[in-house]
Amino acid sequence: MSDSSSSIIETLSDHAWRQLGEAGFPSLHLDDIAASADIDPVTAQLVATDVTSLILHALRRHDLDALQTSQADFADDPEASIYEKLLEGLIMRFETLQESKPQIRNLHQAAMRHPLLALQLSHQLGETVGKYLSLAGDDSTGPLKQARILGVIGVLMRVRSTWLDDDSADMGLTIKALDEELKKACEWAVTFRILSQSDITQQASHD
């Protein structure tokens, strides 16, 4: 993709994300987004394809910001366990999306009505969670890694409603729920041999 195309994608995704926060997902149209960004609609169609790709791009950018911040934080705390790093990383993801609650709420409502959108969001979340696990020091691969990814996704899904309703400045309710749900998930994972107790408490092997 050329620099020009990349710039157009960035601009369109910014406008799409902003509009998602103001209206439901079904109300978004690529031509309207292009018009608000002062971009020719034909050019927008060629570069962006559809609204979903723009929304996924914007969400991926938020996730990348959170991952990069977590990477720096983990480097500053090499003594932290894998569990501690994963918990801090997931907290950072919620913090990064804090100003985007209207978008996440509208996106969730749309996903319940559009299975393909739900599948795309799930796939992208799985990629993000996999990166968090790797950053935290989990070096598992294959089916075991996928099982761990699914477990963390389940934690995020259960905590999401608490986060959306949490108006506290320090996200206290969210952090408490996240810690509790992650501990429960780890206990189940140990029971089903997806994790060992040492996997939870050990430091990352690359630290």
CSV table of C-alpha atoms in Angstrom, one decimal:
chain,number,residue,atom,x,y,z
A,1,MET,CA,0.0,0.0,0.0
A,2,SER,CA,1.4,3.4,-1.0
A,3,ASP,CA,2.0,6.2,1.5
A,4,SER,CA,-0.9,8.1,-0.1
A,5,SER,CA,-3.3,5.1,0.3
A,6,SER,CA,-2.2,4.6,3.9
A,7,SER,CA,-2.8,8.3,4.7
A,8,ILE,CA,-6.3,8.0,3.2
A,9,ILE,CA,-7.0,4.9,5.2
A,10,GLU,CA,-5.9,6.6,8.4
A,11,THR,CA,-8.1,9.6,7.7
A,12,LEU,CA,-11.1,7.6,6.8
A,13,SER,CA,-10.8,5.3,9.8
A,14,ASP,CA,-10.6,8.3,12.1
A,15,HIS,CA,-13.8,9.7,10.7
A,16,ALA,CA,-15.5,6.3,10.7
A,17,TRP,CA,-14.5,5.7,14.4
A,18,ARG,CA,-15.8,9.2,15.3
A,19,GLN,CA,-19.1,8.6,13.5
A,20,LEU,CA,-19.4,5.2,15.2
A,21,GLY,CA,-19.4,6.9,18.5
A,22,GLU,CA,-22.3,9.2,17.4
A,23,ALA,CA,-24.5,6.6,15.6
A,24,GLY,CA,-25.1,2.9,15.4
A,25,PHE,CA,-23.0,0.8,13.1
A,26,PRO,CA,-25.8,0.2,10.6
A,27,SER,CA,-26.1,4.0,10.1
A,28,LEU,CA,-22.5,4.3,8.8
A,29,HIS,CA,-22.0,4.5,5.1
A,30,LEU,CA,-18.7,4.8,3.3
A,31,ASP,CA,-19.8,7.7,1.0
A,32,ASP,CA,-20.8,9.7,4.1
A,33,ILE,CA,-17.6,9.0,5.8
A,34,ALA,CA,-15.6,10.0,2.7
A,35,ALA,CA,-17.7,13.2,2.5
A,36,SER,CA,-16.9,14.1,6.1
A,37,ALA,CA,-13.2,13.5,5.4
A,38,ASP,CA,-13.4,15.5,2.1
A,39,ILE,CA,-12.2,12.4,0.2
A,40,ASP,CA,-13.6,11.5,-3.2
A,41,PRO,CA,-16.0,8.6,-2.7
A,42,VAL,CA,-14.6,6.6,-5.6
A,43,THR,CA,-11.1,6.8,-4.1
A,44,ALA,CA,-12.6,5.8,-0.7
A,45,GLN,CA,-14.2,2.7,-2.3
A,46,LEU,CA,-10.9,1.7,-4.0
A,47,VAL,CA,-8.8,2.2,-0.8
A,48,ALA,CA,-11.1,1.2,2.0
A,49,THR,CA,-13.5,-1.3,0.4
A,50,ASP,CA,-16.1,-1.0,3.2
A,51,VAL,CA,-17.0,0.5,6.6
A,52,THR,CA,-16.1,-2.6,8.5
A,53,SER,CA,-12.5,-2.5,7.3
A,54,LEU,CA,-12.2,1.1,8.5
A,55,ILE,CA,-13.6,0.3,12.0
A,56,LEU,CA,-11.4,-2.7,12.3
A,57,HIS,CA,-8.4,-0.6,11.3
A,58,ALA,CA,-9.2,2.0,13.9
A,59,LEU,CA,-9.7,-0.6,16.6
A,60,ARG,CA,-6.4,-2.3,15.6
A,61,ARG,CA,-4.6,1.1,16.0
A,62,HIS,CA,-6.0,1.5,19.5
A,63,ASP,CA,-4.8,-2.0,20.3
A,64,LEU,CA,-1.4,-1.3,18.9
A,65,ASP,CA,-1.1,1.8,21.1
A,66,ALA,CA,-2.0,-0.3,24.2
A,67,LEU,CA,0.5,-3.0,23.2
A,68,GLN,CA,3.3,-0.6,22.7
A,69,THR,CA,2.7,1.0,26.1
A,70,SER,CA,2.5,-2.4,27.7
A,71,GLN,CA,5.8,-3.4,26.1
A,72,ALA,CA,7.5,-0.4,27.6
A,73,ASP,CA,5.9,-1.0,31.0
A,74,PHE,CA,7.0,-4.6,31.0
A,75,ALA,CA,10.6,-3.7,30.2
A,76,ASP,CA,10.6,-1.4,33.3
A,77,ASP,CA,9.4,-4.2,35.6
A,78,PRO,CA,11.4,-7.4,34.7
A,79,GLU,CA,10.6,-9.1,38.0
A,80,ALA,CA,6.8,-9.2,37.3
A,81,SER,CA,5.3,-12.6,36.8
A,82,ILE,CA,3.5,-13.6,33.5
A,83,TYR,CA,0.2,-13.3,35.4
A,84,GLU,CA,1.0,-9.8,36.6
A,85,LYS,CA,2.1,-8.6,33.2
A,86,LEU,CA,-0.9,-10.1,31.5
A,87,LEU,CA,-3.2,-8.4,34.0
A,88,GLU,CA,-1.5,-5.0,33.6
A,89,GLY,CA,-1.6,-5.4,29.8
A,90,LEU,CA,-5.4,-6.1,29.8
A,91,ILE,CA,-5.9,-3.1,32.1
A,92,MET,CA,-3.9,-1.0,29.7
A,93,ARG,CA,-6.2,-2.1,26.8
A,94,PHE,CA,-9.3,-1.0,28.7
A,95,GLU,CA,-7.6,2.3,29.7
A,96,THR,CA,-6.7,3.0,26.0
A,97,LEU,CA,-10.3,2.4,25.0
A,98,GLN,CA,-11.7,4.5,27.9
A,99,GLU,CA,-12.6,7.4,25.6
A,100,SER,CA,-14.1,5.1,23.1
A,101,LYS,CA,-16.9,3.5,25.2
A,102,PRO,CA,-19.7,4.8,22.9
A,103,GLN,CA,-17.9,3.1,19.9
A,104,ILE,CA,-17.4,-0.2,21.7
A,105,ARG,CA,-21.0,-0.2,23.0
A,106,ASN,CA,-22.3,0.4,19.5
A,107,LEU,CA,-20.0,-2.1,18.0
A,108,HIS,CA,-21.0,-4.8,20.5
A,109,GLN,CA,-24.7,-4.2,19.7
A,110,ALA,CA,-24.0,-4.5,16.0
A,111,ALA,CA,-22.0,-7.7,16.4
A,112,MET,CA,-25.0,-9.3,18.1
A,113,ARG,CA,-27.0,-8.7,15.0
A,114,HIS,CA,-24.3,-9.4,12.3
A,115,PRO,CA,-22.5,-12.7,12.7
A,116,LEU,CA,-19.8,-11.8,10.1
A,117,LEU,CA,-18.9,-8.7,12.0
A,118,ALA,CA,-18.8,-10.7,15.2
A,119,LEU,CA,-16.5,-13.2,13.6
A,120,GLN,CA,-14.2,-10.5,12.3
A,121,LEU,CA,-14.0,-8.8,15.7
A,122,SER,CA,-13.4,-12.1,17.4
A,123,HIS,CA,-10.5,-12.9,15.0
A,124,GLN,CA,-8.9,-9.5,15.5
A,125,LEU,CA,-9.3,-9.7,19.3
A,126,GLY,CA,-7.7,-13.2,19.2
A,127,GLU,CA,-4.7,-11.8,17.4
A,128,THR,CA,-4.4,-9.0,20.0
A,129,VAL,CA,-4.7,-11.3,22.9
A,130,GLY,CA,-2.0,-13.6,21.4
A,131,LYS,CA,0.3,-10.6,21.3
A,132,TYR,CA,-0.4,-9.8,24.9
A,133,LEU,CA,0.3,-13.3,26.0
A,134,SER,CA,3.6,-13.3,24.1
A,135,LEU,CA,4.6,-9.9,25.6
A,136,ALA,CA,3.8,-11.2,29.0
A,137,GLY,CA,6.2,-14.1,28.5
A,138,ASP,CA,3.9,-17.0,27.4
A,139,ASP,CA,5.9,-18.9,24.8
A,140,SER,CA,3.3,-21.7,24.1
A,141,THR,CA,2.3,-22.5,20.5
A,142,GLY,CA,-0.3,-24.4,18.6
A,143,PRO,CA,-3.6,-25.7,20.2
A,144,LEU,CA,-2.3,-24.8,23.7
A,145,LYS,CA,-1.8,-21.2,22.7
A,146,GLN,CA,-5.2,-21.0,21.1
A,147,ALA,CA,-6.8,-22.4,24.2
A,148,ARG,CA,-5.1,-19.8,26.3
A,149,ILE,CA,-6.2,-17.1,23.9
A,150,LEU,CA,-9.8,-18.2,24.1
A,151,GLY,CA,-9.6,-18.2,27.9
A,152,VAL,CA,-8.4,-14.6,27.9
A,153,ILE,CA,-11.0,-13.6,25.4
A,154,GLY,CA,-13.7,-15.1,27.7
A,155,VAL,CA,-12.3,-12.9,30.6
A,156,LEU,CA,-12.5,-9.8,28.5
A,157,MET,CA,-16.0,-10.6,27.4
A,158,ARG,CA,-17.2,-11.1,31.0
A,159,VAL,CA,-15.5,-7.9,32.2
A,160,ARG,CA,-16.7,-5.7,29.3
A,161,SER,CA,-20.1,-4.8,30.7
A,162,THR,CA,-18.5,-3.9,34.1
A,163,TRP,CA,-16.0,-1.6,32.2
A,164,LEU,CA,-18.8,0.0,30.2
A,165,ASP,CA,-20.7,0.9,33.3
A,166,ASP,CA,-17.6,1.9,35.4
A,167,ASP,CA,-17.6,5.7,35.7
A,168,SER,CA,-14.8,5.8,38.3
A,169,ALA,CA,-11.7,7.8,37.4
A,170,ASP,CA,-9.4,4.9,38.4
A,171,MET,CA,-11.4,2.1,36.7
A,172,GLY,CA,-11.5,0.5,40.2
A,173,LEU,CA,-14.5,-1.7,39.5
A,174,THR,CA,-13.1,-2.8,36.1
A,175,ILE,CA,-9.7,-3.7,37.6
A,176,LYS,CA,-11.3,-5.6,40.4
A,177,ALA,CA,-13.5,-7.6,38.0
A,178,LEU,CA,-10.6,-8.2,35.7
A,179,ASP,CA,-8.4,-9.6,38.4
A,180,GLU,CA,-11.1,-11.8,39.7
A,181,GLU,CA,-12.1,-13.2,36.3
A,182,LEU,CA,-8.5,-13.7,35.3
A,183,LYS,CA,-7.8,-15.7,38.5
A,184,LYS,CA,-10.9,-17.8,37.9
A,185,ALA,CA,-9.8,-18.5,34.3
A,186,CYS,CA,-6.3,-19.5,35.5
A,187,GLU,CA,-7.8,-21.9,38.0
A,188,TRP,CA,-9.9,-23.5,35.3
A,189,ALA,CA,-6.9,-23.6,33.0
A,190,VAL,CA,-4.8,-25.4,35.6
A,191,THR,CA,-7.7,-27.9,36.2
A,192,PHE,CA,-7.8,-28.7,32.5
A,193,ARG,CA,-4.0,-28.7,32.1
A,194,ILE,CA,-4.0,-25.7,29.8
A,195,LEU,CA,-1.8,-24.0,32.4
A,196,SER,CA,0.4,-25.2,35.2
A,197,GLN,CA,0.8,-23.3,38.4
A,198,SER,CA,4.3,-22.4,37.5
A,199,ASP,CA,3.1,-20.9,34.2
A,200,ILE,CA,1.1,-18.4,36.2
A,201,THR,CA,3.8,-17.4,38.7
A,202,GLN,CA,7.0,-17.6,36.7
A,203,GLN,CA,8.8,-14.6,35.2
A,204,ALA,CA,9.0,-14.3,31.4
A,205,SER,CA,11.8,-16.5,30.1
A,206,HIS,CA,13.1,-13.6,28.0
A,207,ASP,CA,13.5,-11.2,30.9
